[in-house]
Amino acid sequence: MTQTDAELAGQPAAYWTRIAYEAIISFTRAQQAAAGFTQPQFWLLRHLSENDLLPDGRGRTVDELEQAMSEYLRPEDDLAADAGTLRERGHLTRDGDGRWSITPEGEAARLEMKSHAPAIRARIHEGVDDADYVTTLRVLQKMISNVR
């Protein structure tokens, strides 16, 4: 069912942004699961890697990690459980103060997980040229600024 521009112009943005978010997150997480890892596991490794999102080289507690990821964690995400899984795999260690750190094996795993991102992005962006994508993001940014 193709809708006219006039019909689309009357559609609620909040509905479509929610539908898009859920579809993209579900697809991304399914692709990552098929590759043997979860999105929160990837985020943990990223936030504990000096070569990525760890600014000071110090480990972080689960509370600090949750705070750093607060804008994109989902209610079902359990960083403590995922950190435990990564420790079992030899990708993380935890010190006596509860600070998690990445191991060399964890850094290699982070890079392996990262290698899946281009294919996931390509599938999501299939048939959408960069100009349309940029326009969409600029429109969404403007709508956000309008309501803040």
Coordinates of N, CA, C and O in Angstrom, one line a residue:
M1 N 0.9 -1.2 0.0 CA 0.0 0.0 0.0 C 0.9 1.2 0.0 O 1.6 1.5 1.0
T2 N 0.9 1.9 -1.1 CA 1.7 3.2 -1.2 C 0.8 4.3 -0.8 O -0.4 4.4 -1.3
Q3 N 1.3 5.2 0.0 CA 0.6 6.4 0.4 C 1.1 7.6 -0.4 O 2.2 7.7 -0.7
T4 N 0.2 8.5 -0.6 CA 0.6 9.8 -1.3 C 1.4 10.6 -0.3 O 1.4 10.4 0.9
D5 N 2.0 11.6 -0.9 CA 2.8 12.6 0.0 C 1.9 13.3 1.0 O 2.2 13.5 2.1
A6 N 0.7 13.6 0.5 CA -0.3 14.3 1.4 C -0.7 13.4 2.6 O -0.8 13.8 3.7
E7 N -0.9 12.1 2.3 CA -1.2 11.2 3.3 C -0.1 11.0 4.3 O -0.3 11.0 5.5
L8 N 1.1 10.9 3.8 CA 2.3 10.7 4.6 C 2.5 12.0 5.5 O 2.9 11.9 6.6
A9 N 2.3 13.1 4.9 CA 2.5 14.4 5.7 C 1.6 14.5 6.9 O 1.9 15.1 7.9
G10 N 0.5 13.8 6.9 CA -0.4 13.8 8.0 C -0.1 12.7 9.1 O -0.8 12.6 10.1
Q11 N 0.9 11.9 8.8 CA 1.2 10.8 9.7 C 2.0 11.3 10.9 O 2.8 12.2 10.8
P12 N 1.8 10.7 12.1 CA 2.5 11.2 13.3 C 4.0 10.7 13.3 O 4.3 9.5 13.1
A13 N 4.9 11.6 13.4 CA 6.3 11.3 13.4 C 6.7 10.4 14.6 O 7.5 9.5 14.4
A14 N 6.1 10.5 15.7 CA 6.4 9.7 16.9 C 6.1 8.2 16.6 O 6.9 7.3 17.0
Y15 N 5.0 8.0 15.9 CA 4.7 6.6 15.5 C 5.8 6.0 14.6 O 6.3 4.9 14.9
W16 N 6.1 6.7 13.6 CA 7.1 6.2 12.6 C 8.5 6.1 13.2 O 9.3 5.1 12.9
T17 N 8.9 7.0 14.0 CA 10.2 6.9 14.6 C 10.3 5.7 15.6 O 11.3 5.0 15.6
R18 N 9.2 5.5 16.3 CA 9.2 4.3 17.2 C 9.3 3.0 16.4 O 10.0 2.1 16.7
I19 N 8.5 2.9 15.3 CA 8.5 1.7 14.5 C 9.9 1.5 13.9 O 10.4 0.4 13.8
A20 N 10.5 2.6 13.4 CA 11.8 2.5 12.8 C 12.8 2.0 13.8 O 13.7 1.2 13.6
Y21 N 12.8 2.7 15.0 CA 13.7 2.3 16.1 C 13.6 0.8 16.4 O 14.6 0.1 16.5
E22 N 12.4 0.3 16.7 CA 12.2 -1.1 17.0 C 12.7 -2.0 15.9 O 13.3 -3.0 16.2
A23 N 12.4 -1.7 14.7 CA 12.8 -2.6 13.6 C 14.3 -2.6 13.4 O 14.9 -3.7 13.2
I24 N 14.9 -1.4 13.5 CA 16.4 -1.4 13.3 C 17.1 -2.0 14.5 O 18.1 -2.8 14.3
I25 N 16.6 -1.8 15.7 CA 17.3 -2.4 16.9 C 17.1 -3.9 16.8 O 18.0 -4.7 17.1
S26 N 15.9 -4.4 16.5 CA 15.6 -5.8 16.4 C 16.5 -6.5 15.3 O 17.1 -7.6 15.6
F27 N 16.6 -5.9 14.2 CA 17.5 -6.4 13.1 C 18.9 -6.4 13.5 O 19.6 -7.4 13.4
T28 N 19.4 -5.3 14.1 CA 20.8 -5.2 14.5 C 21.1 -6.3 15.5 O 22.1 -7.0 15.4
R29 N 20.3 -6.4 16.6 CA 20.5 -7.4 17.6 C 20.4 -8.8 17.1 O 21.2 -9.7 17.5
A30 N 19.6 -9.1 16.1 CA 19.5 -10.4 15.6 C 20.7 -10.8 14.8 O 21.3 -11.9 14.9
Q31 N 21.2 -9.8 14.0 CA 22.5 -10.0 13.3 C 23.7 -10.2 14.2 O 24.5 -11.1 14.0
Q32 N 23.7 -9.5 15.3 CA 24.8 -9.7 16.2 C 24.7 -11.0 16.9 O 25.7 -11.7 17.1
A33 N 23.5 -11.4 17.3 CA 23.3 -12.7 18.0 C 23.7 -13.8 17.0 O 24.3 -14.8 17.5
A34 N 23.4 -13.7 15.8 CA 23.8 -14.7 14.8 C 25.3 -14.8 14.7 O 25.9 -15.9 14.4
A35 N 26.0 -13.7 15.0 CA 27.5 -13.7 15.0 C 28.1 -14.1 16.4 O 29.3 -14.1 16.6
G36 N 27.2 -14.4 17.4 CA 27.7 -14.9 18.7 C 27.9 -13.9 19.8 O 28.5 -14.2 20.8
F37 N 27.3 -12.7 19.6 CA 27.4 -11.7 20.7 C 26.2 -10.8 20.8 O 25.4 -10.8 19.9
T38 N 26.0 -10.1 21.9 CA 24.9 -9.2 22.1 C 25.4 -7.8 21.9 O 26.6 -7.5 22.0
Q39 N 24.4 -6.9 21.6 CA 24.8 -5.5 21.5 C 25.3 -5.0 22.7 O 26.4 -4.3 22.7
P40 N 24.8 -5.3 23.9 CA 25.4 -4.8 25.2 C 26.8 -5.3 25.4 O 27.6 -4.6 25.9
Q41 N 27.1 -6.5 25.0 CA 28.5 -7.0 25.1 C 29.4 -6.2 24.3 O 30.5 -5.8 24.7
F42 N 29.0 -5.9 23.0 CA 29.8 -5.0 22.2 C 30.0 -3.6 22.8 O 31.1 -3.1 22.9
W43 N 28.9 -3.1 23.4 CA 29.1 -1.8 24.0 C 30.0 -1.8 25.2 O 30.8 -0.9 25.4
L44 N 29.9 -2.9 26.0 CA 30.8 -3.1 27.1 C 32.3 -3.0 26.7 O 33.1 -2.3 27.3
L45 N 32.6 -3.8 25.7 CA 34.0 -3.9 25.2 C 34.4 -2.5 24.6 O 35.5 -2.1 24.9
R46 N 33.5 -1.8 23.9 CA 33.8 -0.5 23.4 C 34.1 0.5 24.6 O 35.1 1.3 24.5
H47 N 33.3 0.5 25.6 CA 33.4 1.4 26.7 C 34.6 1.1 27.6 O 35.0 1.9 28.5
L48 N 35.2 -0.1 27.4 CA 36.3 -0.5 28.3 C 37.6 -0.6 27.5 O 38.7 -0.9 28.0
S49 N 37.6 -0.2 26.2 CA 38.8 -0.2 25.4 C 39.4 1.2 25.2 O 38.7 2.2 24.9
E50 N 40.7 1.3 25.5 CA 41.4 2.5 25.3 C 41.4 2.9 23.9 O 41.7 4.1 23.5
N51 N 41.2 2.0 23.0 CA 41.2 2.2 21.5 C 39.9 2.6 21.0 O 39.7 2.7 19.8
D52 N 38.9 2.8 21.9 CA 37.6 3.2 21.5 C 37.0 4.2 22.4 O 37.3 5.4 22.3
L53 N 36.1 3.9 23.4 CA 35.4 4.9 24.2 C 35.9 5.1 25.6 O 35.2 5.8 26.4
L54 N 37.0 4.4 26.0 CA 37.5 4.6 27.4 C 38.5 5.8 27.4 O 39.6 5.6 26.9
P55 N 38.1 6.9 27.9 CA 39.0 8.1 27.8 C 40.2 8.1 28.7 O 41.2 8.6 28.3
D56 N 40.1 7.5 29.9 CA 41.2 7.6 30.8 C 42.0 6.3 31.1 O 42.9 6.3 31.8
G57 N 41.6 5.2 30.4 CA 42.4 4.0 30.6 C 42.1 3.2 31.9 O 42.6 2.2 32.1
R58 N 41.2 3.8 32.7 CA 40.9 3.1 34.0 C 39.7 2.2 33.7 O 38.8 2.6 32.9
G59 N 39.6 1.2 34.4 CA 38.4 0.3 34.3 C 37.1 1.1 34.8 O 37.3 2.2 35.4
R60 N 36.0 0.5 34.7 CA 34.7 1.1 35.1 C 33.9 0.1 35.8 O 33.9 -1.1 35.5
T61 N 33.1 0.6 36.8 CA 32.1 -0.3 37.5 C 30.9 -0.4 36.6 O 30.7 0.4 35.6
V62 N 30.1 -1.3 36.9 CA 28.8 -1.5 36.2 C 28.0 -0.2 36.2 O 27.4 0.2 35.3
D63 N 27.9 0.4 37.4 CA 27.2 1.6 37.6 C 27.7 2.7 36.6 O 26.9 3.5 36.0
E64 N 29.0 2.8 36.5 CA 29.6 3.8 35.6 C 29.4 3.5 34.2 O 29.1 4.4 33.4
L65 N 29.4 2.2 33.9 CA 29.1 1.8 32.5 C 27.6 2.1 32.2 O 27.3 2.6 31.1
E66 N 26.7 1.8 33.1 CA 25.3 2.1 32.9 C 25.1 3.6 32.7 O 24.3 4.0 31.8
Q67 N 25.8 4.4 33.4 CA 25.6 5.8 33.3 C 26.1 6.3 31.9 O 25.5 7.1 31.2
A68 N 27.3 5.7 31.5 CA 27.8 6.1 30.2 C 26.9 5.7 29.0 O 26.9 6.3 28.0
M69 N 26.2 4.6 29.2 CA 25.3 4.1 28.2 C 23.8 4.4 28.4 O 23.0 3.9 27.7
S70 N 23.5 5.3 29.3 CA 22.1 5.5 29.7 C 21.2 6.0 28.5 O 20.0 5.7 28.6
E71 N 21.7 6.6 27.5 CA 20.9 7.1 26.4 C 20.4 6.0 25.5 O 19.5 6.1 24.8
Y72 N 21.1 4.8 25.5 CA 20.7 3.8 24.6 C 20.6 2.4 25.2 O 20.2 1.5 24.4
L73 N 20.7 2.2 26.5 CA 20.4 0.9 27.1 C 18.9 0.7 27.0 O 18.1 1.7 27.2
R74 N 18.5 -0.5 26.8 CA 17.1 -0.9 26.8 C 16.8 -1.5 28.2 O 17.7 -2.0 28.9
P75 N 15.5 -1.5 28.6 CA 15.1 -2.0 29.9 C 15.6 -3.5 30.1 O 15.9 -3.9 31.2
E76 N 15.6 -4.3 29.0 CA 16.0 -5.7 29.2 C 17.5 -5.9 29.2 O 18.0 -7.0 29.5
D77 N 18.3 -4.9 29.0 CA 19.8 -5.0 29.0 C 20.2 -5.2 30.4 O 19.8 -4.5 31.3
D78 N 21.1 -6.1 30.6 CA 21.7 -6.4 32.0 C 23.2 -6.4 31.8 O 23.8 -7.5 31.5
L79 N 23.8 -5.3 32.1 CA 25.3 -5.1 31.9 C 26.0 -6.0 32.8 O 27.1 -6.6 32.4
A80 N 25.6 -6.2 34.0 CA 26.3 -7.1 35.0 C 26.3 -8.5 34.5 O 27.4 -9.1 34.5
A81 N 25.2 -9.0 34.0 CA 25.2 -10.4 33.4 C 26.1 -10.5 32.2 O 26.9 -11.4 32.0
D82 N 26.0 -9.5 31.3 CA 26.8 -9.5 30.1 C 28.3 -9.4 30.4 O 29.2 -10.0 29.8
A83 N 28.7 -8.6 31.4 CA 30.1 -8.5 31.8 C 30.5 -9.8 32.4 O 31.7 -10.2 32.1
G84 N 29.7 -10.5 33.1 CA 30.0 -11.8 33.6 C 30.3 -12.8 32.5 O 31.2 -13.6 32.5
T85 N 29.4 -12.8 31.5 CA 29.6 -13.6 30.3 C 31.0 -13.3 29.6 O 31.7 -14.2 29.3
L86 N 31.2 -12.0 29.5 CA 32.5 -11.7 28.9 C 33.7 -12.1 29.7 O 34.8 -12.4 29.2
R87 N 33.6 -12.1 31.0 CA 34.6 -12.5 31.9 C 34.9 -14.0 31.7 O 36.0 -14.5 31.6
E88 N 33.8 -14.8 31.6 CA 33.9 -16.2 31.4 C 34.6 -16.5 30.1 O 35.3 -17.5 29.9
R89 N 34.4 -15.7 29.1 CA 35.1 -15.8 27.8 C 36.5 -15.3 27.8 O 37.2 -15.5 26.8
G90 N 36.9 -14.7 28.9 CA 38.3 -14.2 29.0 C 38.4 -12.8 28.4 O 39.6 -12.3 28.2
H91 N 37.3 -12.1 28.1 CA 37.4 -10.8 27.5 C 37.4 -9.7 28.5 O 37.9 -8.6 28.1
L92 N 37.0 -9.9 29.7 CA 37.1 -8.9 30.8 C 37.6 -9.5 32.0 O 37.5 -10.7 32.3
T93 N 38.2 -8.6 32.9 CA 38.5 -8.9 34.2 C 37.9 -7.9 35.1 O 37.5 -6.8 34.7
R94 N 37.8 -8.3 36.4 CA 37.2 -7.3 37.4 C 38.2 -7.3 38.6 O 38.6 -8.3 39.1
D95 N 38.5 -6.1 39.1 CA 39.4 -6.0 40.2 C 38.5 -6.0 41.5 O 37.3 -6.1 41.5
G96 N 39.2 -5.9 42.7 CA 38.6 -6.0 44.0 C 37.6 -4.8 44.2 O 36.8 -4.9 45.1
D97 N 37.7 -3.7 43.5 CA 36.8 -2.6 43.7 C 35.6 -2.7 42.7 O 34.8 -1.7 42.6
G98 N 35.5 -3.8 42.0 CA 34.4 -4.0 41.1 C 34.5 -3.2 39.7 O 33.6 -3.1 39.0
R99 N 35.8 -2.8 39.4 CA 36.0 -2.2 38.2 C 36.4 -3.2 37.1 O 37.3 -4.0 37.3
W100 N 35.7 -3.1 36.0 CA 35.9 -4.0 34.9 C 36.9 -3.4 33.9 O 37.0 -2.2 33.7
S101 N 37.8 -4.3 33.4 CA 38.8 -3.9 32.4 C 38.8 -4.9 31.3 O 38.5 -6.1 31.5
I102 N 39.2 -4.5 30.1 CA 39.2 -5.3 28.9 C 40.6 -6.1 28.9 O 41.6 -5.5 29.3
T103 N 40.6 -7.3 28.4 CA 41.8 -8.1 28.3 C 42.3 -8.0 26.8 O 41.5 -7.5 25.9
P104 N 43.5 -8.4 26.5 CA 43.9 -8.5 25.1 C 42.9 -9.3 24.2 O 42.6 -9.0 23.1
E105 N 42.4 -10.4 24.8 CA 41.4 -11.2 24.1 C 40.1 -10.4 23.9 O 39.5 -10.6 22.9
G106 N 39.8 -9.6 24.9 CA 38.6 -8.8 24.7 C 38.7 -7.7 23.7 O 37.8 -7.4 22.9
E107 N 39.9 -7.2 23.5 CA 40.2 -6.2 22.5 C 40.1 -6.9 21.1 O 39.5 -6.3 20.2
A108 N 40.6 -8.1 21.0 CA 40.5 -8.8 19.7 C 39.0 -9.1 19.4 O 38.5 -9.0 18.3
A109 N 38.2 -9.5 20.5 CA 36.8 -9.7 20.3 C 36.1 -8.4 19.9 O 35.2 -8.5 19.0
R110 N 36.4 -7.3 20.5 CA 35.8 -6.0 20.1 C 36.0 -5.8 18.6 O 35.1 -5.4 17.9
L111 N 37.2 -6.0 18.1 CA 37.5 -5.8 16.7 C 36.7 -6.7 15.8 O 36.2 -6.3 14.8
E112 N 36.6 -8.0 16.3 CA 35.8 -8.9 15.5 C 34.4 -8.5 15.5 O 33.7 -8.6 14.4
M113 N 33.8 -8.1 16.6 CA 32.4 -7.7 16.7 C 32.2 -6.4 15.8 O 31.2 -6.3 15.0
K114 N 33.2 -5.5 15.8 CA 33.1 -4.3 15.0 C 33.1 -4.6 13.5 O 32.5 -3.9 12.7
S115 N 33.8 -5.7 13.1 CA 33.8 -6.0 11.7 C 32.5 -6.4 11.1 O 32.3 -6.4 9.9
H116 N 31.5 -6.7 11.9 CA 30.1 -7.0 11.5 C 29.3 -5.7 11.2 O 28.3 -5.8 10.5
A117 N 29.8 -4.6 11.7 CA 29.0 -3.3 11.6 C 28.7 -2.9 10.2 O 27.6 -2.5 9.8
P118 N 29.8 -2.9 9.3 CA 29.5 -2.4 7.9 C 28.4 -3.2 7.2 O 27.6 -2.6 6.5
A119 N 28.3 -4.5 7.3 CA 27.3 -5.3 6.7 C 25.9 -5.0 7.2 O 24.9 -4.9 6.5
I120 N 25.9 -4.8 8.6 CA 24.6 -4.5 9.2 C 24.1 -3.1 8.7 O 23.0 -3.0 8.3
R121 N 25.0 -2.2 8.7 CA 24.7 -0.8 8.2 C 24.2 -0.8 6.8 O 23.3 -0.2 6.4
A122 N 25.0 -1.6 6.0 CA 24.6 -1.6 4.5 C 23.2 -2.2 4.3 O 22.5 -1.7 3.4
R123 N 22.9 -3.2 5.1 CA 21.5 -3.8 4.9 C 20.5 -2.8 5.3 O 19.4 -2.6 4.7
I124 N 20.7 -2.1 6.4 CA 19.7 -1.1 6.9 C 19.6 0.1 5.9 O 18.5 0.6 5.7
H125 N 20.7 0.5 5.3 CA 20.7 1.6 4.4 C 20.5 1.2 2.9 O 20.5 2.1 2.0
E126 N 20.2 0.0 2.7 CA 20.0 -0.5 1.3 C 18.9 0.3 0.6 O 17.8 0.4 1.1
G127 N 19.2 0.9 -0.6 CA 18.2 1.7 -1.3 C 18.0 3.1 -0.8 O 17.1 3.8 -1.3
V128 N 18.7 3.5 0.2 CA 18.6 4.8 0.8 C 19.9 5.5 0.5 O 21.0 5.2 1.0
D129 N 19.9 6.6 -0.4 CA 21.2 7.2 -0.7 C 21.5 8.2 0.5 O 20.7 8.5 1.3
D130 N 22.8 8.5 0.6 CA 23.3 9.3 1.7 C 22.6 10.7 1.8 O 22.3 11.2 2.9
A131 N 22.2 11.3 0.7 CA 21.5 12.6 0.7 C 20.2 12.5 1.4 O 19.8 13.3 2.2
D132 N 19.4 11.4 1.1 CA 18.1 11.2 1.7 C 18.3 10.9 3.2 O 17.5 11.4 4.0
Y133 N 19.3 10.1 3.5 CA 19.5 9.8 4.9 C 19.9 11.1 5.7 O 19.3 11.3 6.8
V134 N 20.8 11.9 5.2 CA 21.1 13.1 5.8 C 19.9 14.0 6.0 O 19.7 14.6 7.1
T135 N 19.1 14.1 5.0 CA 17.9 15.0 5.0 C 17.0 14.5 6.2 O 16.4 15.2 6.9
T136 N 16.8 13.1 6.2 CA 16.0 12.6 7.3 C 16.5 12.9 8.6 O 15.7 13.3 9.5
L137 N 17.8 12.8 8.9 CA 18.3 13.1 10.2 C 18.2 14.6 10.5 O 17.9 14.9 11.6
R138 N 18.4 15.4 9.5 CA 18.3 16.9 9.7 C 16.8 17.2 10.1 O 16.6 18.0 11.0
V139 N 15.9 16.6 9.5 CA 14.5 16.8 9.8 C 14.2 16.3 11.2 O 13.5 17.0 12.0
L140 N 14.6 15.1 11.6 CA 14.4 14.6 12.9 C 15.1 15.6 14.0 O 14.5 15.8 15.0
Q141 N 16.3 16.0 13.7 CA 17.0 16.9 14.6 C 16.2 18.2 14.8 O 16.1 18.7 15.9
K142 N 15.6 18.7 13.7 CA 14.8 20.0 13.8 C 13.6 19.7 14.6 O 13.2 20.5 15.4
M143 N 12.9 18.6 14.4 CA 11.7 18.3 15.2 C 12.0 18.2 16.6 O 11.3 18.6 17.5
I144 N 13.2 17.6 17.0 CA 13.6 17.4 18.4 C 13.8 18.8 18.9 O 13.4 19.1 20.1
S145 N 14.5 19.7 18.2 CA 14.8 21.0 18.7 C 13.5 21.8 18.9 O 13.4 22.7 19.8
N146 N 12.5 21.6 18.0 CA 11.2 22.2 18.1 C 10.5 21.9 19.4 O 9.7 22.7 19.9
V147 N 10.7 20.8 20.0 CA 10.0 20.4 21.2 C 10.8 20.4 22.5 O 10.3 20.1 23.5
R148 N 12.0 20.8 22.4 CA 12.8 20.9 23.6 C 12.8 22.3 24.1 O 12.7 23.3 23.6

